[in-house]
Short mmCIF file of C-alpha atoms in Angstrom, two decimals:
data_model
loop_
_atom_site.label_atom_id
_atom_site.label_comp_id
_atom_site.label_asym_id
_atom_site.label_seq_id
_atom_site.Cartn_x
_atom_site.Cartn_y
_atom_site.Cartn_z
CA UNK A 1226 -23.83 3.98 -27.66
CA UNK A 1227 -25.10 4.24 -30.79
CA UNK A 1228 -27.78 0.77 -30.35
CA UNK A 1229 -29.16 2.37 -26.89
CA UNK A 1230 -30.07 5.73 -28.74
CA UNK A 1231 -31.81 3.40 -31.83
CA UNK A 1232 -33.62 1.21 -28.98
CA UNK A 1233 -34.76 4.61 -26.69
CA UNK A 1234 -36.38 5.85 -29.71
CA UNK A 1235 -37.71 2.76 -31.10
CA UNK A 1236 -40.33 0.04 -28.35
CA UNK A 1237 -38.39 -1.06 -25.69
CA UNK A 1238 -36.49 -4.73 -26.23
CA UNK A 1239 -38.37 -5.77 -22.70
CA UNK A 1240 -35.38 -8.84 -22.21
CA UNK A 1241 -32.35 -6.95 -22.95
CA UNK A 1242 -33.04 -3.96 -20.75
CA UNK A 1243 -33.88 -6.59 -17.85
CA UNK A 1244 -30.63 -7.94 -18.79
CA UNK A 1245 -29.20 -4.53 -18.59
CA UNK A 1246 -30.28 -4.14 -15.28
CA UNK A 1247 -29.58 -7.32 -13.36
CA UNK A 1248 -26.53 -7.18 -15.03
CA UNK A 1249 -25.45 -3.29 -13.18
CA UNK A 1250 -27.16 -4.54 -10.25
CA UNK A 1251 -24.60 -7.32 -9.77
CA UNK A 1252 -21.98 -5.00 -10.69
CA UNK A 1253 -23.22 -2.78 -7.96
CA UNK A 1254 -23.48 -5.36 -5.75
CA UNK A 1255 -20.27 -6.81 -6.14
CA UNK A 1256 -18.25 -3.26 -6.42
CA UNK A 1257 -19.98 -2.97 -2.75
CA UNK A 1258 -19.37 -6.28 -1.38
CA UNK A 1259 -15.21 -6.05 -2.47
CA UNK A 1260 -14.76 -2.76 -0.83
CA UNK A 1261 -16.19 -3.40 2.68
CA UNK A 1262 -14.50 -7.43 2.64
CA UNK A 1263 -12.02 -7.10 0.75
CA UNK A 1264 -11.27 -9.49 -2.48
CA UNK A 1265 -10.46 -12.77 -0.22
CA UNK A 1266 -13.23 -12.45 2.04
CA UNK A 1267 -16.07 -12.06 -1.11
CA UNK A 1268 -17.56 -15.04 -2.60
CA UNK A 1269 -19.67 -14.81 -5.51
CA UNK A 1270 -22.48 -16.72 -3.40
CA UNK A 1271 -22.49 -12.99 -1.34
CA UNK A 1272 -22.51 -10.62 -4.10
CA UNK A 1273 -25.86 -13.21 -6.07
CA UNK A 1274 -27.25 -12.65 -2.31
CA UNK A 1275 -26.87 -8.59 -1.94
CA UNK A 1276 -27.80 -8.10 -5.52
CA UNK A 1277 -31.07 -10.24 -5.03
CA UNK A 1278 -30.45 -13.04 -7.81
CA UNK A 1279 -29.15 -16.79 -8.06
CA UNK A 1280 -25.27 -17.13 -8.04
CA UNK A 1281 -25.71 -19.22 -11.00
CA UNK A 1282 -26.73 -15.73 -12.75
CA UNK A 1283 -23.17 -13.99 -11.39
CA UNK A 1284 -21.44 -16.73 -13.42
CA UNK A 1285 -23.44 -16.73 -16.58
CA UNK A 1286 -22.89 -12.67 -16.73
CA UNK A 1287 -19.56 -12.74 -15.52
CA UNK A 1288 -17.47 -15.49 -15.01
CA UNK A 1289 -15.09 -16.58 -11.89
CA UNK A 1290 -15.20 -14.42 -9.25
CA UNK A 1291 -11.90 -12.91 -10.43
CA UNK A 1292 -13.83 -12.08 -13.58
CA UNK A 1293 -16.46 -10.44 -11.06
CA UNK A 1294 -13.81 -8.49 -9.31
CA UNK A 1295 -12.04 -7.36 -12.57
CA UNK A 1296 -15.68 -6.29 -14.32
CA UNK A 1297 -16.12 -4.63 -10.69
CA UNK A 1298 -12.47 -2.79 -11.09
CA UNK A 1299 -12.94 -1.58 -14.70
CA UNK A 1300 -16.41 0.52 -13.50
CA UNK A 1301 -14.74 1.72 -10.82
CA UNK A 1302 -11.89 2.91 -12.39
CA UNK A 1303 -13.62 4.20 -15.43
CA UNK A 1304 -12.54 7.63 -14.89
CA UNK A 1305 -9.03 7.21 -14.39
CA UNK A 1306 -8.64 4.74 -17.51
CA UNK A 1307 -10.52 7.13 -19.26
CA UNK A 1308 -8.14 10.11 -17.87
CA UNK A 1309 -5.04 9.60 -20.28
CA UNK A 1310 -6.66 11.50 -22.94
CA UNK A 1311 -7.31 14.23 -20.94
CA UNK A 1312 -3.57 13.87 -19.48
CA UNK A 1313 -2.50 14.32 -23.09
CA UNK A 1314 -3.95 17.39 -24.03
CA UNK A 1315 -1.47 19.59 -22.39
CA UNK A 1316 1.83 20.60 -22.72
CA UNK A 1317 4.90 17.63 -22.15
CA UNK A 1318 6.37 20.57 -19.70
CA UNK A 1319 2.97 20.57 -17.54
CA UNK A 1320 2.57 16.48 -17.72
CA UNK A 1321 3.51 16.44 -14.04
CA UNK A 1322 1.13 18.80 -12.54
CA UNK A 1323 -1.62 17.34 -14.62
CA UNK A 1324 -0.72 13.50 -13.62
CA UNK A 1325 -0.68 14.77 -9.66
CA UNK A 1326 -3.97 16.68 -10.03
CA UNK A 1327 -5.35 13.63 -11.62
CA UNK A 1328 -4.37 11.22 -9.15
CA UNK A 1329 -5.46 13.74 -6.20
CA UNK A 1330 -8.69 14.40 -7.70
CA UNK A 1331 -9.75 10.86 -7.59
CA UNK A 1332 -8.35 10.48 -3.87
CA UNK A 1333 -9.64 13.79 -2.57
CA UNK A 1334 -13.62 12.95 -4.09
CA UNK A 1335 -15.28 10.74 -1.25
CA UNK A 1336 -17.14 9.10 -4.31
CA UNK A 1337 -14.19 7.83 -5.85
CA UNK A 1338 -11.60 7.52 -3.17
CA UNK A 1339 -13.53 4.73 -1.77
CA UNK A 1340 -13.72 2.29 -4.65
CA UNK A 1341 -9.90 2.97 -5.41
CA UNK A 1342 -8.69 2.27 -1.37
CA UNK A 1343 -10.69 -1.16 -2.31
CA UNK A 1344 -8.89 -1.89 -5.17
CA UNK A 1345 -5.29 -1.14 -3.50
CA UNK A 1346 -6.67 -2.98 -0.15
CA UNK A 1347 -7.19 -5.85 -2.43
CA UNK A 1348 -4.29 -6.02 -4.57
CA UNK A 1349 -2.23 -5.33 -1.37
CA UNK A 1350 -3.71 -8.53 -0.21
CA UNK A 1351 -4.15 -11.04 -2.84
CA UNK A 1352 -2.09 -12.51 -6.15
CA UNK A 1353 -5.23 -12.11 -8.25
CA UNK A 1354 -6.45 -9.17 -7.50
CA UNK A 1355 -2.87 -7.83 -8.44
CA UNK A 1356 -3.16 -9.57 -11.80
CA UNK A 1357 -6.07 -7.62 -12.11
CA UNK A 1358 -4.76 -3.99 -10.88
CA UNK A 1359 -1.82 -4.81 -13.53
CA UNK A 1360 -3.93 -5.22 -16.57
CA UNK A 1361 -6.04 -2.27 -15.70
CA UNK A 1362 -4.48 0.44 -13.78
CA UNK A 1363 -0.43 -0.14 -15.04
CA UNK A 1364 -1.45 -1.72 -18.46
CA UNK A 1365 -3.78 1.15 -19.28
CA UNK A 1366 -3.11 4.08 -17.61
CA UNK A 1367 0.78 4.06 -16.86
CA UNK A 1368 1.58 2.74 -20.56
CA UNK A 1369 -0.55 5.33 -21.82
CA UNK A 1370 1.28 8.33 -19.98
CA UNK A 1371 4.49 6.83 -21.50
CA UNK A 1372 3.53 6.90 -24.75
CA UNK A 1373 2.86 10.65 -24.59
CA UNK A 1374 7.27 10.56 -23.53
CA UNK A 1375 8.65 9.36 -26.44
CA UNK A 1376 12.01 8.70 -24.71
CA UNK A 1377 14.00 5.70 -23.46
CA UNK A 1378 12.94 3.94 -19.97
CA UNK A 1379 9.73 5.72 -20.30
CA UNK A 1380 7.97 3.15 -18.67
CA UNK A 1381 10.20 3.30 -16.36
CA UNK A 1382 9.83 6.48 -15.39
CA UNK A 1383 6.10 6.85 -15.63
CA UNK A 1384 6.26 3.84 -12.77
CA UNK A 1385 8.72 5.40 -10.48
CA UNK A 1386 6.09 8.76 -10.66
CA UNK A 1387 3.22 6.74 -9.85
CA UNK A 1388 5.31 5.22 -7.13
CA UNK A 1389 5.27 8.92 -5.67
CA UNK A 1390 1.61 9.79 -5.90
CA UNK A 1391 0.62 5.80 -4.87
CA UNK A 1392 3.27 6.23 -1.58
CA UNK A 1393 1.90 9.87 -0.60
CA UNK A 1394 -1.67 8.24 -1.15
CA UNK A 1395 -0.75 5.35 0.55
CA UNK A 1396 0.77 7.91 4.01
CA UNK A 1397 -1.87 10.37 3.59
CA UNK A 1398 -5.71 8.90 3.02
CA UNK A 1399 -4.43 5.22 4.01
CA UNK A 1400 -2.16 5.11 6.99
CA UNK A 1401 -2.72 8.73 7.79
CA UNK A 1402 0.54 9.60 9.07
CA UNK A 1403 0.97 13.52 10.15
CA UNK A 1404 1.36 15.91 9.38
CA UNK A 1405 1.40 14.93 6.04
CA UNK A 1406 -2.31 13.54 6.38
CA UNK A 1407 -3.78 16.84 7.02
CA UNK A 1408 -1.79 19.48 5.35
CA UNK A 1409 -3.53 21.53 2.83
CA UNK A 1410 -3.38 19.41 -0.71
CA UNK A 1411 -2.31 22.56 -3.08
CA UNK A 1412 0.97 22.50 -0.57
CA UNK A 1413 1.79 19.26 -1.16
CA UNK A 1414 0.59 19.73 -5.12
CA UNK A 1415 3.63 22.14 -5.13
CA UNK A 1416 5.68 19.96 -3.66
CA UNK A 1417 5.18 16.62 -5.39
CA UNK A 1418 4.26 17.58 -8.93
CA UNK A 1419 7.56 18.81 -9.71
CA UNK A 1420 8.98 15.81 -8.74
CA UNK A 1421 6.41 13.68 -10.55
CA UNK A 1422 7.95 16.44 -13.50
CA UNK A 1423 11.15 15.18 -12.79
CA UNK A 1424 10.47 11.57 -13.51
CA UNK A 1425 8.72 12.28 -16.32
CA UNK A 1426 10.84 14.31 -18.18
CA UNK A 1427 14.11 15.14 -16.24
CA UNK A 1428 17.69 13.72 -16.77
CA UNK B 594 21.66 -5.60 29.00
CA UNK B 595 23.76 -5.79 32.49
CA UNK B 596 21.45 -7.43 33.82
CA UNK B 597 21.74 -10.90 31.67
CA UNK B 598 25.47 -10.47 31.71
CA UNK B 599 25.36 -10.22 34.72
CA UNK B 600 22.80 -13.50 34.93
CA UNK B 601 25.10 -15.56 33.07
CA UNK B 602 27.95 -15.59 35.47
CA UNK B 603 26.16 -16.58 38.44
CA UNK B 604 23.54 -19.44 39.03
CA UNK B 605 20.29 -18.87 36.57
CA UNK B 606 17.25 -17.72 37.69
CA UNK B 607 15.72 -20.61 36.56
CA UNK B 608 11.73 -18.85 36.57
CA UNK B 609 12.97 -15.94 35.15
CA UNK B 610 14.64 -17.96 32.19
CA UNK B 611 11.78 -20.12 31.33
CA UNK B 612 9.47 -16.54 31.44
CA UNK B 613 11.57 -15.24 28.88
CA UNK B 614 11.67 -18.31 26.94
CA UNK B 615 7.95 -18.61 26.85
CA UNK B 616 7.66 -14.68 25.75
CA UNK B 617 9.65 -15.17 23.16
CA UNK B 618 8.26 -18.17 22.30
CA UNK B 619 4.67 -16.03 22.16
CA UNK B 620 6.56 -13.26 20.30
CA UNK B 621 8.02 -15.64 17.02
CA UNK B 622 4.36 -17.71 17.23
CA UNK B 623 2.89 -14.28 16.81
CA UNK B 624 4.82 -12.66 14.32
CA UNK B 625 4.25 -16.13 11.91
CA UNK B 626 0.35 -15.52 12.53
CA UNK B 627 0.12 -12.17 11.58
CA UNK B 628 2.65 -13.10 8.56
CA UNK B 629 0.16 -15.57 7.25
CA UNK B 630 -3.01 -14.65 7.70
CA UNK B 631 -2.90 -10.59 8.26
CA UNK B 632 -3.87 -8.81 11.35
CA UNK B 633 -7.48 -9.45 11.19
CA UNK B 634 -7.74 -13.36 10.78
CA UNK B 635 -5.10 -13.25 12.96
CA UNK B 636 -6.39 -14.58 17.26
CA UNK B 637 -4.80 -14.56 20.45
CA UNK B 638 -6.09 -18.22 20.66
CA UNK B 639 -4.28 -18.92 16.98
CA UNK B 640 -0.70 -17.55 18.58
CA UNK B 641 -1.50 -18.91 21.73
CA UNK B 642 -2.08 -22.77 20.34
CA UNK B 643 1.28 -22.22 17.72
CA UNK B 644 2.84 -21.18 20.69
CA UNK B 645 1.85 -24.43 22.78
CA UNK B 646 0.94 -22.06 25.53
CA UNK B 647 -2.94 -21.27 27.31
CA UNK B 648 -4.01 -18.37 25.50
CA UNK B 649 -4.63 -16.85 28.85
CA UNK B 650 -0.30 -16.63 29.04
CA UNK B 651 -0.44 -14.46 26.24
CA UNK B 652 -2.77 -12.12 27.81
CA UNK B 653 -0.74 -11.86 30.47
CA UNK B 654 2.50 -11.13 28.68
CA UNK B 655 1.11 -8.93 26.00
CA UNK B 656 -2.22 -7.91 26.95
CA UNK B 657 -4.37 -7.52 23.68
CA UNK B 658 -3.68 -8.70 20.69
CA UNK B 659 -3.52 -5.10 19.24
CA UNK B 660 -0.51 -4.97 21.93
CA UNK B 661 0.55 -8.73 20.58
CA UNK B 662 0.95 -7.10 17.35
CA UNK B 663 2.83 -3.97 18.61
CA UNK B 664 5.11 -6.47 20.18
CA UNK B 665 5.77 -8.90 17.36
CA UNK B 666 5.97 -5.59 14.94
CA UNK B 667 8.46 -4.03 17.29
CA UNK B 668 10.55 -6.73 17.11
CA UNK B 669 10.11 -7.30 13.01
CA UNK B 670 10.66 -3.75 12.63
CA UNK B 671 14.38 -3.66 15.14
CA UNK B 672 16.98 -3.36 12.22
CA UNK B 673 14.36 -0.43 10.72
CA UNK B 674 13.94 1.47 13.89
CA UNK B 675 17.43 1.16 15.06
CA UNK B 676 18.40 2.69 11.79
CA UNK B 677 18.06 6.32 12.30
CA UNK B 678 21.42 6.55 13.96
CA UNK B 679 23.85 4.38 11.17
CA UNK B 680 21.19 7.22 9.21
CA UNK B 681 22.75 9.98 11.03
CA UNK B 682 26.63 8.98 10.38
CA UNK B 683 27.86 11.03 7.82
CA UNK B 684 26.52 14.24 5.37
CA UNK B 685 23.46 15.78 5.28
CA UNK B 686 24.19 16.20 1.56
CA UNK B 687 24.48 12.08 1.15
CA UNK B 688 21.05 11.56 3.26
CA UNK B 689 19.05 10.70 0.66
CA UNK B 690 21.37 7.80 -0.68
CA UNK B 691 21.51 6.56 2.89
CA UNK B 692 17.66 6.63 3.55
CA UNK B 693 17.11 5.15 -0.46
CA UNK B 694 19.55 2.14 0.28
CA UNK B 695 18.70 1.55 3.71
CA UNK B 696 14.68 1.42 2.54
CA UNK B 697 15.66 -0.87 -0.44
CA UNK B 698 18.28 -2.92 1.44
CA UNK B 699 15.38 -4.08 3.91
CA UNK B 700 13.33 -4.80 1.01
CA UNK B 701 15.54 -6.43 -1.10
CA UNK B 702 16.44 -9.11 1.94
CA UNK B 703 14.15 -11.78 2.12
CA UNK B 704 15.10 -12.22 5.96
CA UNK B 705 13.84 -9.08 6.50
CA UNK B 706 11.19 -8.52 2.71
CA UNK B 707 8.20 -10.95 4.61
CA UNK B 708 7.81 -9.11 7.94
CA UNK B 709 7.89 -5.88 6.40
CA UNK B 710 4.99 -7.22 3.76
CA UNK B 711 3.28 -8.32 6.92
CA UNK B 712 3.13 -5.45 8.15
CA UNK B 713 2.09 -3.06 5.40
CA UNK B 714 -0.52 -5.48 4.51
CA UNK B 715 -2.01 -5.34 7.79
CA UNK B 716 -1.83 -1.30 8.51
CA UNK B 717 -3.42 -0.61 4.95
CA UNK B 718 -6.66 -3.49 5.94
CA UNK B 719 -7.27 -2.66 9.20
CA UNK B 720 -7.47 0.93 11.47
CA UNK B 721 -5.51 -0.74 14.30
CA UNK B 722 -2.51 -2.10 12.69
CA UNK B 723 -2.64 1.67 10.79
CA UNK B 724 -2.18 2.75 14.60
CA UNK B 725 0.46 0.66 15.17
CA UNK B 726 2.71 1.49 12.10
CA UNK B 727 2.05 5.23 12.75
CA UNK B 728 3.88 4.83 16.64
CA UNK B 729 6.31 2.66 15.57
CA UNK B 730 7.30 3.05 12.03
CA UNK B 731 6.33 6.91 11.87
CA UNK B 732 6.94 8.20 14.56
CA UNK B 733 9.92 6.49 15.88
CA UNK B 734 11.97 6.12 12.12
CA UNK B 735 10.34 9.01 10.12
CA UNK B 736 10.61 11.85 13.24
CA UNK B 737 14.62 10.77 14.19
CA UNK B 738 15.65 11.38 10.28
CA UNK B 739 13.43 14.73 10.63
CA UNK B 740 15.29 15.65 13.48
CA UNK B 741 18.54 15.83 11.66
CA UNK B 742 16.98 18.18 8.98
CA UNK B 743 17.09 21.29 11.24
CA UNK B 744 14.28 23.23 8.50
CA UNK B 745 11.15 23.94 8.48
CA UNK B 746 8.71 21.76 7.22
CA UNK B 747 11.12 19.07 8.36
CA UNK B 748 8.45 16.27 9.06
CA UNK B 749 6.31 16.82 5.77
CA UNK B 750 9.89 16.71 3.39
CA UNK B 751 10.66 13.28 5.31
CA UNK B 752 7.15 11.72 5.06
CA UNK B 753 7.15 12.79 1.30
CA UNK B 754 10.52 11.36 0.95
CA UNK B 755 9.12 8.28 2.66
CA UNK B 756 5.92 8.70 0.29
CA UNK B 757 8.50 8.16 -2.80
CA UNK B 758 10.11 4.82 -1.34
CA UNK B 759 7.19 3.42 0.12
CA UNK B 760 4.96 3.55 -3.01
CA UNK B 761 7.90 2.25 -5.07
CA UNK B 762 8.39 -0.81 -2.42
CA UNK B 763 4.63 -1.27 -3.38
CA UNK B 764 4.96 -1.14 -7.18
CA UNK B 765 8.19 -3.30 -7.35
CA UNK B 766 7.91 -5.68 -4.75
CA UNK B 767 4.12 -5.93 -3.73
CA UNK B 768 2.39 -4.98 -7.29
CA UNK B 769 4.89 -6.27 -9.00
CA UNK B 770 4.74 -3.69 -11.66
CA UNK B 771 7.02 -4.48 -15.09
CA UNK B 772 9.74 -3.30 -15.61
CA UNK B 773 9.99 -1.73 -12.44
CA UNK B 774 9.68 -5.26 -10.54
CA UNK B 775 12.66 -6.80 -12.42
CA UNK B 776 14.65 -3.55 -13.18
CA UNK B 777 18.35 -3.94 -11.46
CA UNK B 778 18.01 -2.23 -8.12
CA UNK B 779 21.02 0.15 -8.75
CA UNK B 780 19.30 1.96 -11.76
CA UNK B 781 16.33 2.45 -8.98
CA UNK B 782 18.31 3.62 -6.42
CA UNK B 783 20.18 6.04 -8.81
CA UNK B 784 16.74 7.09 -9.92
CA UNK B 785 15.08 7.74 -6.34
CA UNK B 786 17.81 8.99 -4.28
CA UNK B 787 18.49 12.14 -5.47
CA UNK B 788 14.51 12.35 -5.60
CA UNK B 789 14.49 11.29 -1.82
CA UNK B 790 17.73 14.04 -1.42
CA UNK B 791 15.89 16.69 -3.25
CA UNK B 792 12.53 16.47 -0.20
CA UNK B 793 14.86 16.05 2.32
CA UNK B 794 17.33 19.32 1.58
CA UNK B 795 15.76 20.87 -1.87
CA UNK B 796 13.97 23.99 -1.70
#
């Protein structure tokens, strides 16, 4: 942060910021590209065409197109890795309204709901783009929350209440079973943070 | 079932036979497509030529292939949906234990572990297959346990219930998630059923 401030103020670095911005634009491209196909049906070749450059750019920037789809992944779900410290400030007896809040917010916002139903189409569908929702979203997130426990099987439980905010996700904004699709969110809040409590911190 | 009984002891239809043989020829052809490949690479030509049948014989057994799928998913899905009433034997105070080991036991069999994946990886990539789990899997195996609650609210406790197995099934088995993937399956279910209890019959 602290070299954009120095270059704003200082003459432009003309090849950097170019750099800068083909760089998002592929980003952009390819965060667009993986949510309407899916991770299987993307090539790199299709995310060089949308964003307007060569493919041999993509792979100089970023890699393999698993390196594409994880760069892709880590902007999308920016918020949420960056959420943990926000889950922490809090009392350990609230963790499990905050966690459910969390995880609804970014489901109930049209602006992030989308990029995470791509990620959980894709790991859904594909080895790889599992690895990658691993590293990020369980590696990051989930360990973080457990730290905050301090007790045995922590992990443990942090995983079993994800598994209850990723399954209600999963029934309500993915399959859209009812009624559970379309009842009001603070009712099923009330009903599904205390158990996300429950693993947390219960017996 | 009288009437193949009933079949057997007298001189075989031999048209009738064959029919049935070539339907359920169709049926196993189909349900190894959509295995493999998903709903939407999945074609009615695709089954059809596994099969070794015209793929106009398919359309006139099954009709679409949306109504392929339901077919081939109805069949997959036959220990699930004929469940509800081994569900239903015994107390109300033990339901969530039954429903917890019943969920897991399908999952934990590789006989039965593939078609499931099939079709969870289908309903969450495509609208149609969605449809299709929401009859069948819904409305069929999540409405009969419902129906022995006798409360209000009844269908929203068992699809959050449902919500708590389903997204676990996802982390352990489809994620693969660590430790949760590789954690003994009693500790789980000791976990999650008195979670699954506590929606059904909690307050």
């Amino acid at each position: 942060m602290g070299d954009v401030t120095a270059r704003k103020r200082g003459r432009p670095r003309r090849t950097e910021s170019d750099a800068a911005g083909t760089r998002d634009r592929i980003l952009v491209a390819a965060r667009e590209e993986f949510s309407e196909r899916g991770y299987e049906k993307t090539s790199v070749r299709g995310i060089a065409k949308a964003a307007g450059v060569d493919s041999a750019l993509v792979h100089h920037y970023f890699g393999t197109k698993e390196q594409v789809f994880e760069a892709a992944v880590e902007v999308a779900a920016a918020p949420a890795l960056s959420a943990p410290a926000a889950l922490a400030e809090g009392p350990l007896e609230d963790i499990g309204e905050r966690f459910t809040r969390f995880i609804f917010g970014v489901w109930e916002n049209p602006a992030t709901r989308l990029p995470i139903l791509a990620i959980v189409r894709s790991a859904v569908n594909n080895e790889t783009a599992a690895a990658v929702f691993r590293r990020l979203v369980a590696a990051q997130l989930l360990r973080r929350v457990a730290d905050q426990l301090d007790l045995p099987d922590a992990e443990l439980r942090v995983e079993l209440a994800a598994a209850q905010l990723v399954g209600t996700a999963m029934l309500r904004y993915v399959i859209k079973v009812e009624p559970l699709a379309s009842t009001d969110i603070e009712r099923i809040i009330a009903r599904v943070a205390p158990v996300v409590q429950g693993h947390l911190t219960g017996p």
